[in-house]
PDB file of C-alpha atoms in Angstrom:
ATOM      1  CA  MET A  13       0.144   0.382   0.004  1.00 76.00           C
ATOM      2  CA  GLY A  14       1.623   3.847   0.124  1.00 91.00           C
ATOM      3  CA  ARG A  15      -0.110   6.873  -2.012  1.00 95.00           C
ATOM      4  CA  GLY A  16       1.044   6.968  -6.110  1.00 96.00           C
ATOM      5  CA  ILE A  17       2.094  10.241  -8.140  1.00 97.00           C
ATOM      6  CA  ILE A  18       0.791  10.937 -11.212  1.00 97.00           C
ATOM      7  CA  GLY A  19       2.903  14.051 -12.281  1.00 96.00           C
ATOM      8  CA  GLY A  20       6.107  15.522 -11.468  1.00 95.00           C
ATOM      9  CA  GLY A  21       5.310  19.427 -11.008  1.00 92.00           C
ATOM     10  CA  ARG A  22       5.104  21.436  -7.829  1.00 90.00           C
ATOM     11  CA  ALA A  23       1.347  19.870  -6.314  1.00 91.00           C
ATOM     12  CA  ALA A  24       3.194  16.365  -7.181  1.00 95.00           C
ATOM     13  CA  TRP A  25       6.417  17.381  -5.715  1.00 94.00           C
ATOM     14  CA  ALA A  26       4.664  19.220  -1.969  1.00 91.00           C
ATOM     15  CA  PHE A  27       2.444  16.713  -1.194  1.00 92.00           C
ATOM     16  CA  GLY A  28       4.658  14.120  -2.174  1.00 95.00           C
ATOM     17  CA  SER A  29       7.943  15.446   0.389  1.00 93.00           C
ATOM     18  CA  THR A  30       4.948  15.981   2.638  1.00 91.00           C
ATOM     19  CA  TRP A  31       4.163  12.923   2.891  1.00 92.00           C
ATOM     20  CA  ARG A  32       7.638  11.723   2.514  1.00 92.00           C
ATOM     21  CA  ARG A  33       8.252  13.920   5.840  1.00 90.00           C
ATOM     22  CA  LEU A  34       5.405  12.421   7.752  1.00 91.00           C
ATOM     23  CA  GLY A  35       6.876   8.948   6.810  1.00 92.00           C
ATOM     24  CA  TRP A  36       4.182   7.756   4.631  1.00 93.00           C
ATOM     25  CA  PRO A  37       4.743   5.310   2.070  1.00 94.00           C
ATOM     26  CA  ILE A  38       4.530   6.143  -1.685  1.00 96.00           C
ATOM     27  CA  ALA A  39       4.105   3.369  -4.095  1.00 95.00           C
ATOM     28  CA  GLY A  40       5.164   5.053  -7.141  1.00 97.00           C
ATOM     29  CA  VAL A  41       5.420   8.121  -9.189  1.00 97.00           C
ATOM     30  CA  ALA A  42       4.218   7.861 -12.505  1.00 97.00           C
ATOM     31  CA  THR A  43       5.743  10.954 -14.999  1.00 95.00           C
ATOM     32  CA  ARG A  44       5.158  11.451 -18.807  1.00 90.00           C
ATOM     33  CA  GLY A  45       8.740  11.954 -19.527  1.00 90.00           C
ATOM     34  CA  PRO A  46      12.110  11.449 -17.823  1.00 91.00           C
ATOM     35  CA  SER A  47      11.674  13.137 -14.056  1.00 93.00           C
ATOM     36  CA  ASP A  48      14.369  13.341 -11.409  1.00 94.00           C
ATOM     37  CA  LEU A  49      11.310  13.885  -8.814  1.00 95.00           C
ATOM     38  CA  PRO A  50      11.275  10.022  -8.514  1.00 96.00           C
ATOM     39  CA  ALA A  51      14.630   9.852  -6.983  1.00 96.00           C
ATOM     40  CA  LYS A  52      13.797  12.971  -4.603  1.00 95.00           C
ATOM     41  CA  LEU A  53      11.509  10.798  -3.037  1.00 95.00           C
ATOM     42  CA  ASP A  54      13.167   7.730  -2.712  1.00 95.00           C
ATOM     43  CA  ALA A  55      10.467   6.498  -4.008  1.00 96.00           C
ATOM     44  CA  PRO A  56       9.782   4.375  -7.584  1.00 96.00           C
ATOM     45  CA  ALA A  57       9.527   5.447 -11.106  1.00 96.00           C
ATOM     46  CA  SER A  58       6.327   3.763 -12.073  1.00 95.00           C
ATOM     47  CA  ASP A  59       3.502   3.863 -14.730  1.00 95.00           C
ATOM     48  CA  ILE A  60      -0.066   4.856 -14.051  1.00 96.00           C
ATOM     49  CA  ALA A  61      -0.712   0.438 -14.020  1.00 95.00           C
ATOM     50  CA  GLY A  62       1.907   0.360 -11.483  1.00 94.00           C
ATOM     51  CA  LEU A  63      -0.017   2.873  -9.396  1.00 96.00           C
ATOM     52  CA  THR A  64      -3.442   0.291  -8.773  1.00 92.00           C
ATOM     53  CA  SER A  65      -1.774  -1.024  -5.304  1.00 92.00           C
ATOM     54  CA  ALA A  66      -1.705   2.405  -3.788  1.00 95.00           C
ATOM     55  CA  ASP A  67      -4.563   3.380  -1.552  1.00 94.00           C
ATOM     56  CA  LEU A  68      -4.432   6.814  -3.081  1.00 93.00           C
ATOM     57  CA  ILE A  69      -3.140   8.102  -5.656  1.00 95.00           C
ATOM     58  CA  LEU A  70      -3.042  12.114  -6.725  1.00 95.00           C
ATOM     59  CA  ILE A  71      -3.338  13.183  -9.765  1.00 94.00           C
ATOM     60  CA  ALA A  72      -1.088  15.982 -10.478  1.00 94.00           C
ATOM     61  CA  ILE A  73      -0.967  17.057 -13.516  1.00 92.00           C
ATOM     62  CA  THR A  74      -2.020  20.167 -15.774  1.00 89.00           C
ATOM     63  CA  ASP A  75      -5.677  20.961 -14.897  1.00 87.00           C
ATOM     64  CA  ARG A  76      -7.374  20.039 -18.771  1.00 90.00           C
ATOM     65  CA  ALA A  77      -5.720  16.575 -18.881  1.00 91.00           C
ATOM     66  CA  ILE A  78      -7.028  15.397 -15.364  1.00 91.00           C
ATOM     67  CA  GLU A  79     -10.109  13.692 -16.776  1.00 90.00           C
ATOM     68  CA  GLU A  80      -8.515  12.065 -18.781  1.00 93.00           C
ATOM     69  CA  VAL A  81      -5.319  10.571 -17.526  1.00 93.00           C
ATOM     70  CA  ALA A  82      -8.072   9.295 -14.791  1.00 92.00           C
ATOM     71  CA  LYS A  83      -9.287   7.715 -17.049  1.00 93.00           C
ATOM     72  CA  GLU A  84      -6.176   5.805 -18.297  1.00 94.00           C
ATOM     73  CA  ILE A  85      -6.183   4.305 -14.866  1.00 93.00           C
ATOM     74  CA  PRO A  86      -6.800   0.831 -14.240  1.00 94.00           C
ATOM     75  CA  ALA A  87      -9.845  -0.576 -12.255  1.00 93.00           C
ATOM     76  CA  THR A  88      -8.135   0.121  -8.767  1.00 92.00           C
ATOM     77  CA  ASN A  89      -9.328   0.836  -4.951  1.00 92.00           C
ATOM     78  CA  ALA A  90      -7.950   3.556  -3.927  1.00 92.00           C
ATOM     79  CA  VAL A  91      -9.195   6.965  -3.462  1.00 92.00           C
ATOM     80  CA  ILE A  92      -7.997   9.258  -6.612  1.00 91.00           C
ATOM     81  CA  TRP A  93      -7.743  12.917  -6.255  1.00 90.00           C
ATOM     82  CA  HIS A  94      -6.254  16.036  -7.640  1.00 89.00           C
ATOM     83  CA  ALA A  95      -4.804  19.035  -6.457  1.00 86.00           C
ATOM     84  CA  SER A  96      -7.408  21.226  -9.609  1.00 83.00           C
ATOM     85  CA  GLY A  97      -9.584  24.125  -7.831  1.00 72.00           C
ATOM     86  CA  SER A  98     -11.430  24.009 -11.637  1.00 76.00           C
ATOM     87  CA  LEU A  99     -12.670  20.491 -11.441  1.00 75.00           C
ATOM     88  CA  ALA A 100     -15.194  18.631  -9.343  1.00 77.00           C
ATOM     89  CA  SER A 101     -13.918  14.969  -7.940  1.00 77.00           C
ATOM     90  CA  VAL A 102     -13.036  12.300 -11.174  1.00 82.00           C
ATOM     91  CA  ARG A 103     -13.619   8.604 -10.580  1.00 78.00           C
ATOM     92  CA  GLY A 104     -15.567   9.037  -7.085  1.00 74.00           C
ATOM     93  CA  GLY A 105     -12.698  10.766  -5.586  1.00 77.00           C
ATOM     94  CA  PHE A 106     -11.619  14.399  -4.674  1.00 69.00           C
ATOM     95  CA  PRO A 107     -10.366  17.481  -5.552  1.00 72.00           C
ATOM     96  CA  LEU A 108      -8.289  19.366  -2.888  1.00 75.00           C
ATOM     97  CA  HIS A 109      -7.024  22.878  -4.489  1.00 70.00           C
ATOM     98  CA  PRO A 110      -3.535  23.628  -1.823  1.00 70.00           C
ATOM     99  CA  LEU A 111      -4.948  27.349  -0.066  1.00 62.00           C
ATOM    100  CA  LYS A 112      -1.316  28.650  -0.912  1.00 67.00           C
ATOM    101  CA  ALA A 113       1.284  29.054  -3.682  1.00 70.00           C
ATOM    102  CA  LEU A 114       3.132  25.167  -3.608  1.00 73.00           C
ATOM    103  CA  PRO A 115       6.992  25.513  -3.641  1.00 74.00           C
ATOM    104  CA  PRO A 116       9.182  24.506  -6.946  1.00 80.00           C
ATOM    105  CA  VAL A 117      10.941  20.651  -7.123  1.00 82.00           C
ATOM    106  CA  GLY A 118      13.226  20.113  -4.408  1.00 82.00           C
ATOM    107  CA  GLU A 119      12.451  22.894  -2.381  1.00 81.00           C
ATOM    108  CA  PRO A 120      11.209  22.351   1.184  1.00 76.00           C
ATOM    109  CA  PRO A 121       6.874  22.809   1.019  1.00 67.00           C
ATOM    110  CA  ASP A 122       7.326  24.694   4.301  1.00 64.00           C
ATOM    111  CA  PRO A 123       8.837  27.355   5.793  1.00 55.00           C
ATOM    112  CA  PRO A 124      11.732  26.152   8.144  1.00 56.00           C
ATOM    113  CA  ASP A 125      10.974  28.158  10.785  1.00 55.00           C
ATOM    114  CA  PRO A 126       7.535  30.043  10.881  1.00 51.00           C
ATOM    115  CA  PRO A 127       6.858  32.885  13.048  1.00 49.00           C
ATOM    116  CA  PRO A 128       5.068  31.835  16.175  1.00 52.00           C
ATOM    117  CA  LEU A 129       1.269  32.416  15.857  1.00 48.00           C
ATOM    118  CA  SER A 130       1.103  34.400  19.205  1.00 47.00           C
ATOM    119  CA  ASP A 131       3.981  36.556  17.294  1.00 49.00           C
ATOM    120  CA  ARG A 132       1.463  37.809  13.998  1.00 49.00           C
ATOM    121  CA  ALA A 133      -1.053  40.062  15.168  1.00 51.00           C
ATOM    122  CA  PRO A 134      -5.015  38.568  13.847  1.00 52.00           C
ATOM    123  CA  PRO A 135      -5.629  41.279  10.794  1.00 54.00           C
ATOM    124  CA  ARG A 136      -9.099  43.131  11.327  1.00 52.00           C
ATOM    125  CA  ALA A 137     -11.522  43.302   8.864  1.00 48.00           C
ATOM    126  CA  ALA A 138     -11.726  47.452   8.946  1.00 49.00           C
ATOM    127  CA  ASP A 139      -7.840  47.101   8.247  1.00 51.00           C
ATOM    128  CA  ARG A 140      -8.706  45.727   4.739  1.00 50.00           C
ATOM    129  CA  HIS A 141     -11.342  47.753   3.211  1.00 48.00           C
ATOM    130  CA  PRO A 142     -11.034  51.355   4.883  1.00 51.00           C
ATOM    131  CA  PRO A 143     -14.278  53.107   5.560  1.00 51.00           C
ATOM    132  CA  PRO A 144     -15.413  55.004   2.049  1.00 51.00           C
ATOM    133  CA  LEU A 145     -15.053  51.880   0.616  1.00 46.00           C
ATOM    134  CA  ARG A 146     -17.701  50.177   2.983  1.00 45.00           C
ATOM    135  CA  ALA A 147     -19.213  53.263   3.000  1.00 46.00           C
ATOM    136  CA  ARG A 148     -20.615  52.756  -0.583  1.00 46.00           C
ATOM    137  CA  ALA A 149     -20.729  49.356  -0.891  1.00 47.00           C
ATOM    138  CA  ALA A 150     -23.022  49.644   1.976  1.00 48.00           C
ATOM    139  CA  HIS A 151     -25.416  52.741   0.361  1.00 49.00           C
ATOM    140  CA  GLY A 152     -24.736  51.766  -3.653  1.00 51.00           C
ATOM    141  CA  ALA A 153     -22.352  54.400  -5.151  1.00 50.00           C
ATOM    142  CA  ARG A 154     -23.376  57.697  -6.154  1.00 49.00           C
ATOM    143  CA  GLY A 155     -22.945  59.241  -9.524  1.00 48.00           C
TER     144      GLY A 155
END
């Protein structure tokens, strides 16, 4: 068992390196062409068919190719999911769009030493929207 990854870019790296850091096994990484991602993740290079024993399969490729590639995955009990915010689920799985920019392949997925939460002041809504904009939005624009 383990996690399978289809793709070799930022999303594949961010999720794969986080799984590796957590000690979660990676069953394989399938890419279109030669890639150093499997070696960076210390995971076997695979083709799509070789990922069917995984319990989760991440499709981490360009949005326009997700549905087509999902159809290429042979029958499996794996949960198939993708990291696109523009598509619904495929093959009964789910979408999970990252809420932050993903790092380039090879860079750490998280900042090494983020400041403690207590050192960050939460933004106030009033600071994000100056009073004149709030007033116009509430009362309509005047011409």
